[in-house]
Coordinates of C-alpha atoms in Angstrom, one line a residue:
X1 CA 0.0 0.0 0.0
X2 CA 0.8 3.6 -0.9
X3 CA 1.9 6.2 2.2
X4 CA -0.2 9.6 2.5
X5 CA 3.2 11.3 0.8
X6 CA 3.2 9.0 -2.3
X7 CA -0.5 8.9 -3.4
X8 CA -0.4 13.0 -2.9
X9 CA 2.9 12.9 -5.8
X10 CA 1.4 10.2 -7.7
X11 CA -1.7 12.3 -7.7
X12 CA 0.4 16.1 -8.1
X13 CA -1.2 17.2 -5.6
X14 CA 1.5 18.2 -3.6
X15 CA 0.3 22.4 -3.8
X16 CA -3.5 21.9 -2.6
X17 CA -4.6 23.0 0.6
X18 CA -3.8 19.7 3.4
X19 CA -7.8 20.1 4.0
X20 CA -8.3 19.5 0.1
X21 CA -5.6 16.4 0.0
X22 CA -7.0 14.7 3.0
X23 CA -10.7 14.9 1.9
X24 CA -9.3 13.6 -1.5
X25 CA -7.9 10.5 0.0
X26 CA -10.6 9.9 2.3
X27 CA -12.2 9.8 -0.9
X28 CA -9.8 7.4 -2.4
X29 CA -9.8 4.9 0.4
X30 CA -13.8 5.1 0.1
X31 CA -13.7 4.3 -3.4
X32 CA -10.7 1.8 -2.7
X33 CA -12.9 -0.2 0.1
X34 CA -15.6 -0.1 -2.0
X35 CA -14.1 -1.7 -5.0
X36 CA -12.3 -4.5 -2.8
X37 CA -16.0 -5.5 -0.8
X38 CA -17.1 -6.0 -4.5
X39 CA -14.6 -8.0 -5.5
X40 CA -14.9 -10.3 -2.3
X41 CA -18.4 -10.4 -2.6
X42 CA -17.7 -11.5 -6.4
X43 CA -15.8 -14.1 -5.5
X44 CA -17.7 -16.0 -2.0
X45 CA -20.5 -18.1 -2.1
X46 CA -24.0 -17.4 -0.6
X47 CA -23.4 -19.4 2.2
X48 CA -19.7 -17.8 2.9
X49 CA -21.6 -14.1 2.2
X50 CA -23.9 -15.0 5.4
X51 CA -21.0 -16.4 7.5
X52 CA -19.2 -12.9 6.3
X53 CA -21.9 -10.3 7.0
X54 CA -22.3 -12.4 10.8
X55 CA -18.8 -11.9 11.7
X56 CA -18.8 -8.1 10.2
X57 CA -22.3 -7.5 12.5
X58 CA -20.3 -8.6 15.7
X59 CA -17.4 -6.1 14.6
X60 CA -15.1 -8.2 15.1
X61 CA -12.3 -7.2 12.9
X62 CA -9.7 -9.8 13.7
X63 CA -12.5 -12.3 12.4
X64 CA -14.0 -10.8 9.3
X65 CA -10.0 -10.3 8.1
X66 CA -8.9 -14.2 9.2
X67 CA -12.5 -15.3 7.6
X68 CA -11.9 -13.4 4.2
X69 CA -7.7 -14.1 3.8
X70 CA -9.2 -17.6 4.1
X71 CA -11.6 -17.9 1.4
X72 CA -9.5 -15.2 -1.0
X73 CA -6.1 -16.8 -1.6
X74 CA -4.3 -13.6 -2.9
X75 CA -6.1 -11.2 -1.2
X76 CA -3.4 -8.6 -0.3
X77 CA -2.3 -8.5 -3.9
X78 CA -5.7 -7.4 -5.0
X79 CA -6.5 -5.1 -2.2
X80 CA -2.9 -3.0 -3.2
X81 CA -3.7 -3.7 -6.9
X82 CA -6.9 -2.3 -6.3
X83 CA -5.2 0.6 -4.4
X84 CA -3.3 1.6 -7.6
X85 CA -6.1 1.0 -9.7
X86 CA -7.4 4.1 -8.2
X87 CA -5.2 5.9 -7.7
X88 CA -3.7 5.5 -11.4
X89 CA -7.5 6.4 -12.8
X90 CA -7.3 9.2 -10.5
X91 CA -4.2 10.9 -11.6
X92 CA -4.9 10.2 -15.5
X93 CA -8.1 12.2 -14.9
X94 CA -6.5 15.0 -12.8
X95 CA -3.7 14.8 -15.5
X96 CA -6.8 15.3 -18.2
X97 CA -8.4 18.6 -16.3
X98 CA -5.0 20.2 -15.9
X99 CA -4.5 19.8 -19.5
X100 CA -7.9 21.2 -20.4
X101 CA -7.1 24.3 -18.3

């Protein structure tokens, strides 16, 4: 995974306002969870779904993390391939509106 100080290069974002960057990667790791919960939930059965949504209404963080690194072989390489997904679609577009102004 990317530190705060390399997604706000990757991005060029170094010059904005630190309320502006962190709302931007609050954004990022949003859109970054989102996208990994969809690919999990792409890849588990119904029945592992229901164990997964029990163990995530107890909170029990420790649990839903063992429960879905069990059932998702290679999940840290998609969760930071996911990361850069983003983050690589986010600074092609910023690239794009910098250009256009």
């Amino acid at each position: 995974m990317m530190t705060k100080e390399e997604m706000i290069k990757k991005l060029g974002i170094e010059d904005a306002q630190p309320e502006a960057q962190d709302q931007l990667l609050q954004n990022i790791a949003s859109t970054v969870s989102a996208r990994i919960l969809n690919g999990i939930y792409e890849r588990l059965s119904d029945e592992d779904i229901d164990e997964l949504e029990r163990l995530t209404d107890k909170n029990d963080e420790a649990a839903v993390e063992w429960f879905v690194k069990s059932k998702f072989e290679h999940y840290d390489d998609f969760a930071i391939q996911t990361e850069n997904d983003v983050i690589n679609e986010l600074a092609s577009s910023l690239a794009g509106m910098t250009k256009e102004v």
